[in-house]
């Protein structure tokens, strides 16, 4: 069959992600009616409906959802191909890295100026991925993974473990007398939703009688937990490496008590087989960063 135009596919991809022709038009730079027309033309070419019109909105059909999932990966691969071609044309290499958002914002990105100073010939792009994926289908060169050594079909290099420490803003520290960790039973706490038992584990390690308050603030990313603690919304327990700068500057204070160590680790992950030169350089660089971290 004749392949649909890239414009039609881009309109569908955007509309599928937003579940809205209006939002797709804003993203692409077309009117709502133009997006709707191109999606209808695509449906005509394919011979089946991609959306169901529900009221003033649209919902993907089962066939449309399947196409959207595959197309998102295909367009990602196409972007990577073009990016690498542009980089090669400029005598550079392109490296695409899948990252965890808090790790990227709090640990990796602040160190990247050193990487680019050492390797100006490498262009690096970062995209968020929270779960393991198939490198054969998702066009990444490397990934940062937090968990266990269980990524199928990939080579995993251990980076470091996670050391969880309790922290608070100086104002809250002074107001609540947090020099004595026993006062934490009466202090508002900030929680990460996926690790809501972290404070209970820390209380147990610290030998504090009673249970931590459960009526605190809950967030789904460490970056938000750290932001909430910095704003004085409560004490938090977070990975030390993610707040080392704030602890050094005094924007946050570490409370006395034990350090929680997780059985999970951070890993640098890549496909099996020989690695391109740019991948090898990034792996050597991040290993050097870890030596500086522990040195």
PDB file of C-alpha atoms in Angstrom:
ATOM      1  CA  UNK A   1       0.000   0.000   0.000  1.00  0.00           C
ATOM      2  CA  UNK A   2       1.025   3.623  -0.453  1.00  0.00           C
ATOM      3  CA  UNK A   3       2.474   5.111   2.708  1.00  0.00           C
ATOM      4  CA  UNK A   4       0.527   8.064   4.185  1.00  0.00           C
ATOM      5  CA  UNK A   5       2.221  11.442   4.214  1.00  0.00           C
ATOM      6  CA  UNK A   6       4.417  12.342   7.153  1.00  0.00           C
ATOM      7  CA  UNK A   7       2.228  15.395   7.833  1.00  0.00           C
ATOM      8  CA  UNK A   8      -0.852  13.189   8.222  1.00  0.00           C
ATOM      9  CA  UNK A   9       1.019  10.848  10.534  1.00  0.00           C
ATOM     10  CA  UNK A  10       2.359  13.709  12.654  1.00  0.00           C
ATOM     11  CA  UNK A  11      -1.136  15.159  13.014  1.00  0.00           C
ATOM     12  CA  UNK A  12      -2.481  11.795  14.119  1.00  0.00           C
ATOM     13  CA  UNK A  13       0.417  11.206  16.524  1.00  0.00           C
ATOM     14  CA  UNK A  14      -0.108  14.574  18.200  1.00  0.00           C
ATOM     15  CA  UNK A  15      -3.908  14.199  18.338  1.00  0.00           C
ATOM     16  CA  UNK A  16      -3.522  10.710  19.817  1.00  0.00           C
ATOM     17  CA  UNK A  17      -1.168  11.929  22.538  1.00  0.00           C
ATOM     18  CA  UNK A  18      -3.364  14.885  23.466  1.00  0.00           C
ATOM     19  CA  UNK A  19      -6.735  13.256  22.731  1.00  0.00           C
ATOM     20  CA  UNK A  20      -7.560  16.616  21.193  1.00  0.00           C
ATOM     21  CA  UNK A  21      -7.423  18.111  17.708  1.00  0.00           C
ATOM     22  CA  UNK A  22      -7.179  21.599  19.209  1.00  0.00           C
ATOM     23  CA  UNK A  23      -4.143  20.772  21.342  1.00  0.00           C
ATOM     24  CA  UNK A  24      -2.550  18.941  18.414  1.00  0.00           C
ATOM     25  CA  UNK A  25      -2.998  22.006  16.243  1.00  0.00           C
ATOM     26  CA  UNK A  26      -1.353  24.212  18.871  1.00  0.00           C
ATOM     27  CA  UNK A  27       1.602  21.811  19.063  1.00  0.00           C
ATOM     28  CA  UNK A  28       2.101  21.498  15.311  1.00  0.00           C
ATOM     29  CA  UNK A  29       1.137  25.025  14.305  1.00  0.00           C
ATOM     30  CA  UNK A  30      -2.080  24.238  12.433  1.00  0.00           C
ATOM     31  CA  UNK A  31      -5.711  25.060  13.054  1.00  0.00           C
ATOM     32  CA  UNK A  32      -8.012  22.581  14.749  1.00  0.00           C
ATOM     33  CA  UNK A  33      -9.953  22.121  11.525  1.00  0.00           C
ATOM     34  CA  UNK A  34      -6.762  21.441   9.537  1.00  0.00           C
ATOM     35  CA  UNK A  35      -5.721  18.705  11.969  1.00  0.00           C
ATOM     36  CA  UNK A  36      -9.200  17.192  11.882  1.00  0.00           C
ATOM     37  CA  UNK A  37      -9.177  17.200   8.086  1.00  0.00           C
ATOM     38  CA  UNK A  38      -5.781  15.491   7.871  1.00  0.00           C
ATOM     39  CA  UNK A  39      -6.811  12.823  10.375  1.00  0.00           C
ATOM     40  CA  UNK A  40      -9.982  12.162   8.354  1.00  0.00           C
ATOM     41  CA  UNK A  41      -7.864  11.854   5.194  1.00  0.00           C
ATOM     42  CA  UNK A  42      -5.587   9.400   7.002  1.00  0.00           C
ATOM     43  CA  UNK A  43      -8.610   7.372   8.110  1.00  0.00           C
ATOM     44  CA  UNK A  44      -9.804   7.324   4.491  1.00  0.00           C
ATOM     45  CA  UNK A  45      -6.390   6.112   3.270  1.00  0.00           C
ATOM     46  CA  UNK A  46      -6.239   3.374   5.905  1.00  0.00           C
ATOM     47  CA  UNK A  47      -9.853   2.296   5.569  1.00  0.00           C
ATOM     48  CA  UNK A  48     -10.772   2.360   9.267  1.00  0.00           C
ATOM     49  CA  UNK A  49     -11.601   4.841  12.022  1.00  0.00           C
ATOM     50  CA  UNK A  50      -8.826   6.086  14.289  1.00  0.00           C
ATOM     51  CA  UNK A  51     -11.005   8.154  16.627  1.00  0.00           C
ATOM     52  CA  UNK A  52     -14.509   8.069  17.968  1.00  0.00           C
ATOM     53  CA  UNK A  53     -16.086  11.498  18.272  1.00  0.00           C
ATOM     54  CA  UNK A  54     -17.523  11.805  21.790  1.00  0.00           C
ATOM     55  CA  UNK A  55     -19.330  15.065  22.418  1.00  0.00           C
ATOM     56  CA  UNK A  56     -16.846  17.823  21.621  1.00  0.00           C
ATOM     57  CA  UNK A  57     -13.848  15.546  22.139  1.00  0.00           C
ATOM     58  CA  UNK A  58     -12.261  12.486  20.543  1.00  0.00           C
ATOM     59  CA  UNK A  59     -11.260   9.072  21.872  1.00  0.00           C
ATOM     60  CA  UNK A  60      -8.979   6.564  20.146  1.00  0.00           C
ATOM     61  CA  UNK A  61     -10.519   3.413  18.739  1.00  0.00           C
ATOM     62  CA  UNK A  62      -8.786   0.103  19.518  1.00  0.00           C
ATOM     63  CA  UNK A  63      -7.163   0.162  16.069  1.00  0.00           C
ATOM     64  CA  UNK A  64      -6.193   3.807  16.540  1.00  0.00           C
ATOM     65  CA  UNK A  65      -4.582   3.090  19.919  1.00  0.00           C
ATOM     66  CA  UNK A  66      -2.504   0.297  18.407  1.00  0.00           C
ATOM     67  CA  UNK A  67      -1.349   2.507  15.553  1.00  0.00           C
ATOM     68  CA  UNK A  68      -0.564   5.362  17.948  1.00  0.00           C
ATOM     69  CA  UNK A  69       1.675   3.176  20.122  1.00  0.00           C
ATOM     70  CA  UNK A  70       3.662   1.829  17.164  1.00  0.00           C
ATOM     71  CA  UNK A  71       3.804   5.187  15.401  1.00  0.00           C
ATOM     72  CA  UNK A  72       5.230   6.944  18.470  1.00  0.00           C
ATOM     73  CA  UNK A  73       8.190   4.552  18.412  1.00  0.00           C
ATOM     74  CA  UNK A  74       8.592   4.825  14.646  1.00  0.00           C
ATOM     75  CA  UNK A  75       8.602   8.629  14.719  1.00  0.00           C
ATOM     76  CA  UNK A  76      11.088   8.543  17.593  1.00  0.00           C
ATOM     77  CA  UNK A  77      13.359   6.311  15.526  1.00  0.00           C
ATOM     78  CA  UNK A  78      12.990   8.657  12.552  1.00  0.00           C
ATOM     79  CA  UNK A  79      13.910  11.683  14.688  1.00  0.00           C
ATOM     80  CA  UNK A  80      16.970   9.833  15.956  1.00  0.00           C
ATOM     81  CA  UNK A  81      17.990   8.888  12.421  1.00  0.00           C
ATOM     82  CA  UNK A  82      17.728  12.494  11.240  1.00  0.00           C
ATOM     83  CA  UNK A  83      19.498  13.791  14.347  1.00  0.00           C
ATOM     84  CA  UNK A  84      22.405  11.398  13.800  1.00  0.00           C
ATOM     85  CA  UNK A  85      22.597  12.333  10.125  1.00  0.00           C
ATOM     86  CA  UNK A  86      22.703  16.052  10.956  1.00  0.00           C
ATOM     87  CA  UNK A  87      25.369  15.440  13.587  1.00  0.00           C
ATOM     88  CA  UNK A  88      27.417  13.330  11.179  1.00  0.00           C
ATOM     89  CA  UNK A  89      27.148  16.036   8.533  1.00  0.00           C
ATOM     90  CA  UNK A  90      28.674  18.458  11.027  1.00  0.00           C
ATOM     91  CA  UNK A  91      31.416  15.997  11.935  1.00  0.00           C
ATOM     92  CA  UNK A  92      29.802  15.159  15.270  1.00  0.00           C
ATOM     93  CA  UNK A  93      28.227  12.125  16.950  1.00  0.00           C
ATOM     94  CA  UNK A  94      24.701  11.993  18.399  1.00  0.00           C
ATOM     95  CA  UNK A  95      23.977  10.122  21.608  1.00  0.00           C
ATOM     96  CA  UNK A  96      20.446   9.535  22.890  1.00  0.00           C
ATOM     97  CA  UNK A  97      20.031   8.764  26.579  1.00  0.00           C
ATOM     98  CA  UNK A  98      16.888   7.559  28.418  1.00  0.00           C
ATOM     99  CA  UNK A  99      16.864   8.964  31.938  1.00  0.00           C
ATOM    100  CA  UNK A 100      14.894   9.130  35.167  1.00  0.00           C
ATOM    101  CA  UNK A 101      13.731  12.739  35.609  1.00  0.00           C
ATOM    102  CA  UNK A 102      15.009  13.383  39.138  1.00  0.00           C
ATOM    103  CA  UNK A 103      18.353  11.679  38.442  1.00  0.00           C
ATOM    104  CA  UNK A 104      18.724  13.807  35.314  1.00  0.00           C
ATOM    105  CA  UNK A 105      17.791  17.100  36.981  1.00  0.00           C
ATOM    106  CA  UNK A 106      19.555  16.625  40.283  1.00  0.00           C
ATOM    107  CA  UNK A 107      22.650  14.558  39.405  1.00  0.00           C
ATOM    108  CA  UNK A 108      23.395  14.268  35.701  1.00  0.00           C
ATOM    109  CA  UNK A 109      22.609  17.657  34.138  1.00  0.00           C
ATOM    110  CA  UNK A 110      24.695  19.700  36.632  1.00  0.00           C
ATOM    111  CA  UNK A 111      27.702  17.562  35.610  1.00  0.00           C
ATOM    112  CA  UNK A 112      27.149  17.712  31.844  1.00  0.00           C
ATOM    113  CA  UNK A 113      29.195  20.895  31.262  1.00  0.00           C
ATOM    114  CA  UNK A 114      32.252  18.790  32.098  1.00  0.00           C
ATOM    115  CA  UNK A 115      31.195  16.123  29.591  1.00  0.00           C
ATOM    116  CA  UNK A 116      30.695  18.647  26.790  1.00  0.00           C
ATOM    117  CA  UNK A 117      33.987  20.353  27.619  1.00  0.00           C
ATOM    118  CA  UNK A 118      35.760  17.012  27.241  1.00  0.00           C
ATOM    119  CA  UNK A 119      33.743  15.834  24.240  1.00  0.00           C
ATOM    120  CA  UNK A 120      32.497  18.791  22.164  1.00  0.00           C
ATOM    121  CA  UNK A 121      32.152  16.400  19.208  1.00  0.00           C
ATOM    122  CA  UNK A 122      29.217  14.580  20.857  1.00  0.00           C
ATOM    123  CA  UNK A 123      25.652  15.853  20.850  1.00  0.00           C
ATOM    124  CA  UNK A 124      23.596  14.441  23.728  1.00  0.00           C
ATOM    125  CA  UNK A 125      19.808  14.343  23.966  1.00  0.00           C
ATOM    126  CA  UNK A 126      17.850  13.220  27.036  1.00  0.00           C
ATOM    127  CA  UNK A 127      14.349  11.750  27.177  1.00  0.00           C
ATOM    128  CA  UNK A 128      12.384  10.433  30.140  1.00  0.00           C
ATOM    129  CA  UNK A 129      11.777   6.706  30.527  1.00  0.00           C
ATOM    130  CA  UNK A 130      10.620   5.274  33.861  1.00  0.00           C
ATOM    131  CA  UNK A 131      10.593   1.568  33.022  1.00  0.00           C
ATOM    132  CA  UNK A 132      12.859  -0.847  31.098  1.00  0.00           C
ATOM    133  CA  UNK A 133      12.206  -0.956  27.342  1.00  0.00           C
ATOM    134  CA  UNK A 134      13.375  -2.846  24.278  1.00  0.00           C
ATOM    135  CA  UNK A 135      16.430  -1.144  22.773  1.00  0.00           C
ATOM    136  CA  UNK A 136      15.564  -2.786  19.446  1.00  0.00           C
ATOM    137  CA  UNK A 137      12.277  -0.866  19.318  1.00  0.00           C
ATOM    138  CA  UNK A 138      13.048   2.313  21.254  1.00  0.00           C
ATOM    139  CA  UNK A 139      15.989   4.097  19.603  1.00  0.00           C
ATOM    140  CA  UNK A 140      18.184   4.897  22.609  1.00  0.00           C
ATOM    141  CA  UNK A 141      21.920   4.347  22.886  1.00  0.00           C
ATOM    142  CA  UNK A 142      21.989   4.270  26.689  1.00  0.00           C
ATOM    143  CA  UNK A 143      19.642   4.362  29.662  1.00  0.00           C
ATOM    144  CA  UNK A 144      19.834   5.152  33.359  1.00  0.00           C
ATOM    145  CA  UNK A 145      17.912   2.567  35.379  1.00  0.00           C
ATOM    146  CA  UNK A 146      17.043   2.422  39.064  1.00  0.00           C
ATOM    147  CA  UNK A 147      16.174  -0.999  40.407  1.00  0.00           C
ATOM    148  CA  UNK A 148      17.780  -4.400  40.220  1.00  0.00           C
ATOM    149  CA  UNK A 149      20.046  -6.106  37.698  1.00  0.00           C
ATOM    150  CA  UNK A 150      17.108  -7.451  35.724  1.00  0.00           C
ATOM    151  CA  UNK A 151      16.884  -5.615  32.385  1.00  0.00           C
ATOM    152  CA  UNK A 152      16.418  -8.369  29.774  1.00  0.00           C
ATOM    153  CA  UNK A 153      18.682  -8.337  26.741  1.00  0.00           C
ATOM    154  CA  UNK A 154      20.890  -5.497  27.979  1.00  0.00           C
ATOM    155  CA  UNK A 155      24.322  -4.896  29.474  1.00  0.00           C
ATOM    156  CA  UNK A 156      24.086  -3.230  32.894  1.00  0.00           C
ATOM    157  CA  UNK A 157      26.927  -1.363  34.610  1.00  0.00           C
ATOM    158  CA  UNK A 158      26.322  -0.600  38.287  1.00  0.00           C
ATOM    159  CA  UNK A 159      26.763   3.070  39.151  1.00  0.00           C
ATOM    160  CA  UNK A 160      25.917   3.490  42.831  1.00  0.00           C
ATOM    161  CA  UNK A 161      23.410   2.626  45.509  1.00  0.00           C
ATOM    162  CA  UNK A 162      20.951   4.914  47.180  1.00  0.00           C
ATOM    163  CA  UNK A 163      21.575   6.374  50.638  1.00  0.00           C
ATOM    164  CA  UNK A 164      18.440   7.962  52.063  1.00  0.00           C
ATOM    165  CA  UNK A 165      18.824  10.777  54.595  1.00  0.00           C
ATOM    166  CA  UNK A 166      16.276  12.919  56.478  1.00  0.00           C
ATOM    167  CA  UNK A 167      16.369  16.614  55.648  1.00  0.00           C
ATOM    168  CA  UNK A 168      14.479  19.800  56.456  1.00  0.00           C
ATOM    169  CA  UNK A 169      14.577  23.506  55.686  1.00  0.00           C
ATOM    170  CA  UNK A 170      16.501  25.566  58.287  1.00  0.00           C
ATOM    171  CA  UNK A 171      13.329  27.425  59.331  1.00  0.00           C
ATOM    172  CA  UNK A 172      11.431  24.198  59.987  1.00  0.00           C
ATOM    173  CA  UNK A 173      14.484  22.710  61.710  1.00  0.00           C
ATOM    174  CA  UNK A 174      14.587  25.608  64.168  1.00  0.00           C
ATOM    175  CA  UNK A 175      10.826  25.930  64.623  1.00  0.00           C
ATOM    176  CA  UNK A 176      10.266  22.233  65.406  1.00  0.00           C
ATOM    177  CA  UNK A 177      13.459  21.568  67.337  1.00  0.00           C
ATOM    178  CA  UNK A 178      14.707  18.980  64.885  1.00  0.00           C
ATOM    179  CA  UNK A 179      18.079  18.811  66.569  1.00  0.00           C
ATOM    180  CA  UNK A 180      16.287  16.083  68.529  1.00  0.00           C
ATOM    181  CA  UNK A 181      14.990  13.513  66.031  1.00  0.00           C
ATOM    182  CA  UNK A 182      12.404  12.275  68.527  1.00  0.00           C
ATOM    183  CA  UNK A 183      10.365  15.420  67.776  1.00  0.00           C
ATOM    184  CA  UNK A 184       9.682  14.079  64.271  1.00  0.00           C
ATOM    185  CA  UNK A 185       6.569  12.294  65.553  1.00  0.00           C
ATOM    186  CA  UNK A 186       4.872  15.712  65.721  1.00  0.00           C
ATOM    187  CA  UNK A 187       6.367  17.259  62.579  1.00  0.00           C
ATOM    188  CA  UNK A 188       4.640  17.389  59.154  1.00  0.00           C
ATOM    189  CA  UNK A 189       6.376  15.058  56.744  1.00  0.00           C
ATOM    190  CA  UNK A 190       6.779  14.969  52.977  1.00  0.00           C
ATOM    191  CA  UNK A 191       6.405  11.577  51.281  1.00  0.00           C
ATOM    192  CA  UNK A 192       7.222  10.036  47.921  1.00  0.00           C
ATOM    193  CA  UNK A 193       4.103   8.139  46.870  1.00  0.00           C
ATOM    194  CA  UNK A 194       5.992   5.080  45.632  1.00  0.00           C
ATOM    195  CA  UNK A 195       7.993   4.842  48.879  1.00  0.00           C
ATOM    196  CA  UNK A 196       5.455   5.909  51.451  1.00  0.00           C
ATOM    197  CA  UNK A 197       6.973   3.501  54.006  1.00  0.00           C
ATOM    198  CA  UNK A 198      10.412   5.178  53.960  1.00  0.00           C
ATOM    199  CA  UNK A 199       9.731   7.257  57.065  1.00  0.00           C
ATOM    200  CA  UNK A 200       8.428   4.222  58.979  1.00  0.00           C
ATOM    201  CA  UNK A 201      11.602   2.324  58.052  1.00  0.00           C
ATOM    202  CA  UNK A 202      13.743   5.242  59.189  1.00  0.00           C
ATOM    203  CA  UNK A 203      11.871   5.549  62.516  1.00  0.00           C
ATOM    204  CA  UNK A 204      12.534   1.857  63.105  1.00  0.00           C
ATOM    205  CA  UNK A 205      16.262   2.235  62.315  1.00  0.00           C
ATOM    206  CA  UNK A 206      16.483   5.331  64.513  1.00  0.00           C
ATOM    207  CA  UNK A 207      14.761   3.629  67.453  1.00  0.00           C
ATOM    208  CA  UNK A 208      12.018   6.274  67.593  1.00  0.00           C
ATOM    209  CA  UNK A 209       8.895   5.100  69.413  1.00  0.00           C
ATOM    210  CA  UNK A 210       5.620   5.662  67.617  1.00  0.00           C
ATOM    211  CA  UNK A 211       4.727   6.026  63.970  1.00  0.00           C
ATOM    212  CA  UNK A 212       5.446   8.888  61.564  1.00  0.00           C
ATOM    213  CA  UNK A 213       2.543  11.137  60.671  1.00  0.00           C
ATOM    214  CA  UNK A 214       0.697  10.012  57.558  1.00  0.00           C
ATOM    215  CA  UNK A 215      -1.167  13.273  56.997  1.00  0.00           C
ATOM    216  CA  UNK A 216       1.704  14.989  55.226  1.00  0.00           C
ATOM    217  CA  UNK A 217       2.183  15.948  51.600  1.00  0.00           C
ATOM    218  CA  UNK A 218       2.596  13.243  48.950  1.00  0.00           C
ATOM    219  CA  UNK A 219       4.371  13.668  45.601  1.00  0.00           C
ATOM    220  CA  UNK A 220       5.234  11.264  42.784  1.00  0.00           C
ATOM    221  CA  UNK A 221       8.721  12.624  41.984  1.00  0.00           C
ATOM    222  CA  UNK A 222      11.725  13.213  44.223  1.00  0.00           C
ATOM    223  CA  UNK A 223      12.269  16.583  42.578  1.00  0.00           C
ATOM    224  CA  UNK A 224       8.908  17.708  43.975  1.00  0.00           C
ATOM    225  CA  UNK A 225       9.639  16.158  47.378  1.00  0.00           C
ATOM    226  CA  UNK A 226      12.908  18.101  47.531  1.00  0.00           C
ATOM    227  CA  UNK A 227      11.176  21.285  46.408  1.00  0.00           C
ATOM    228  CA  UNK A 228       8.506  20.851  49.087  1.00  0.00           C
ATOM    229  CA  UNK A 229      11.116  20.285  51.792  1.00  0.00           C
ATOM    230  CA  UNK A 230      13.087  23.342  50.645  1.00  0.00           C
ATOM    231  CA  UNK A 231       9.884  25.389  50.865  1.00  0.00           C
ATOM    232  CA  UNK A 232       9.409  24.255  54.466  1.00  0.00           C
ATOM    233  CA  UNK A 233       6.311  22.127  53.870  1.00  0.00           C
ATOM    234  CA  UNK A 234       7.743  19.323  55.989  1.00  0.00           C
ATOM    235  CA  UNK A 235      10.731  17.131  56.673  1.00  0.00           C
ATOM    236  CA  UNK A 236      11.582  14.628  53.948  1.00  0.00           C
ATOM    237  CA  UNK A 237      13.719  11.560  53.495  1.00  0.00           C
ATOM    238  CA  UNK A 238      15.525  11.619  50.166  1.00  0.00           C
ATOM    239  CA  UNK A 239      18.625  10.249  48.394  1.00  0.00           C
ATOM    240  CA  UNK A 240      21.725  12.057  49.664  1.00  0.00           C
ATOM    241  CA  UNK A 241      23.168  12.463  46.146  1.00  0.00           C
ATOM    242  CA  UNK A 242      20.072  14.394  45.044  1.00  0.00           C
ATOM    243  CA  UNK A 243      20.432  17.091  47.740  1.00  0.00           C
ATOM    244  CA  UNK A 244      24.203  17.322  48.268  1.00  0.00           C
ATOM    245  CA  UNK A 245      24.339  20.848  46.801  1.00  0.00           C
ATOM    246  CA  UNK A 246      21.545  22.112  49.092  1.00  0.00           C
ATOM    247  CA  UNK A 247      23.204  20.523  52.111  1.00  0.00           C
ATOM    248  CA  UNK A 248      26.518  22.149  51.198  1.00  0.00           C
ATOM    249  CA  UNK A 249      24.898  25.565  50.765  1.00  0.00           C
ATOM    250  CA  UNK A 250      22.742  25.329  53.892  1.00  0.00           C
ATOM    251  CA  UNK A 251      19.460  25.559  51.964  1.00  0.00           C
ATOM    252  CA  UNK A 252      18.619  22.215  53.589  1.00  0.00           C
ATOM    253  CA  UNK A 253      19.859  20.625  56.795  1.00  0.00           C
ATOM    254  CA  UNK A 254      20.426  16.922  57.379  1.00  0.00           C
ATOM    255  CA  UNK A 255      18.842  15.573  60.534  1.00  0.00           C
ATOM    256  CA  UNK A 256      20.873  13.368  62.840  1.00  0.00           C
ATOM    257  CA  UNK A 257      20.164   9.666  62.646  1.00  0.00           C
ATOM    258  CA  UNK A 258      20.747   6.597  60.499  1.00  0.00           C
ATOM    259  CA  UNK A 259      21.159   6.407  56.739  1.00  0.00           C
ATOM    260  CA  UNK A 260      18.724   4.098  54.949  1.00  0.00           C
ATOM    261  CA  UNK A 261      20.346   1.963  52.271  1.00  0.00           C
ATOM    262  CA  UNK A 262      18.190   0.470  49.535  1.00  0.00           C
ATOM    263  CA  UNK A 263      18.800  -2.920  47.942  1.00  0.00           C
ATOM    264  CA  UNK A 264      18.194  -1.261  44.579  1.00  0.00           C
ATOM    265  CA  UNK A 265      20.946   0.438  42.573  1.00  0.00           C
ATOM    266  CA  UNK A 266      21.434   2.911  39.746  1.00  0.00           C
ATOM    267  CA  UNK A 267      22.714   1.348  36.515  1.00  0.00           C
ATOM    268  CA  UNK A 268      23.984   2.516  33.148  1.00  0.00           C
ATOM    269  CA  UNK A 269      22.315   0.274  30.571  1.00  0.00           C
ATOM    270  CA  UNK A 270      23.006  -0.322  26.880  1.00  0.00           C
ATOM    271  CA  UNK A 271      22.339  -3.038  24.303  1.00  0.00           C
ATOM    272  CA  UNK A 272      24.636  -6.047  24.217  1.00  0.00           C
ATOM    273  CA  UNK A 273      27.382  -6.064  21.605  1.00  0.00           C
ATOM    274  CA  UNK A 274      30.091  -3.646  20.610  1.00  0.00           C
ATOM    275  CA  UNK A 275      29.463  -0.056  21.657  1.00  0.00           C
ATOM    276  CA  UNK A 276      29.917   2.972  19.371  1.00  0.00           C
ATOM    277  CA  UNK A 277      32.753   5.333  20.228  1.00  0.00           C
ATOM    278  CA  UNK A 278      30.387   7.975  21.678  1.00  0.00           C
ATOM    279  CA  UNK A 279      28.804   5.405  24.012  1.00  0.00           C
ATOM    280  CA  UNK A 280      32.223   4.284  25.242  1.00  0.00           C
ATOM    281  CA  UNK A 281      33.247   7.885  25.911  1.00  0.00           C
ATOM    282  CA  UNK A 282      30.083   8.562  27.924  1.00  0.00           C
ATOM    283  CA  UNK A 283      30.586   5.382  29.972  1.00  0.00           C
ATOM    284  CA  UNK A 284      34.214   6.335  30.732  1.00  0.00           C
ATOM    285  CA  UNK A 285      33.132   9.866  31.648  1.00  0.00           C
ATOM    286  CA  UNK A 286      30.359   8.826  34.049  1.00  0.00           C
ATOM    287  CA  UNK A 287      32.711   6.311  35.679  1.00  0.00           C
ATOM    288  CA  UNK A 288      35.180   9.159  36.255  1.00  0.00           C
ATOM    289  CA  UNK A 289      32.391  11.211  37.827  1.00  0.00           C
ATOM    290  CA  UNK A 290      31.691   8.383  40.248  1.00  0.00           C
ATOM    291  CA  UNK A 291      35.358   8.193  41.254  1.00  0.00           C
ATOM    292  CA  UNK A 292      35.266  11.921  42.002  1.00  0.00           C
ATOM    293  CA  UNK A 293      32.071  11.395  43.994  1.00  0.00           C
ATOM    294  CA  UNK A 294      33.682   8.800  46.251  1.00  0.00           C
ATOM    295  CA  UNK A 295      37.179  10.265  46.213  1.00  0.00           C
TER     296      UNK A 295
END
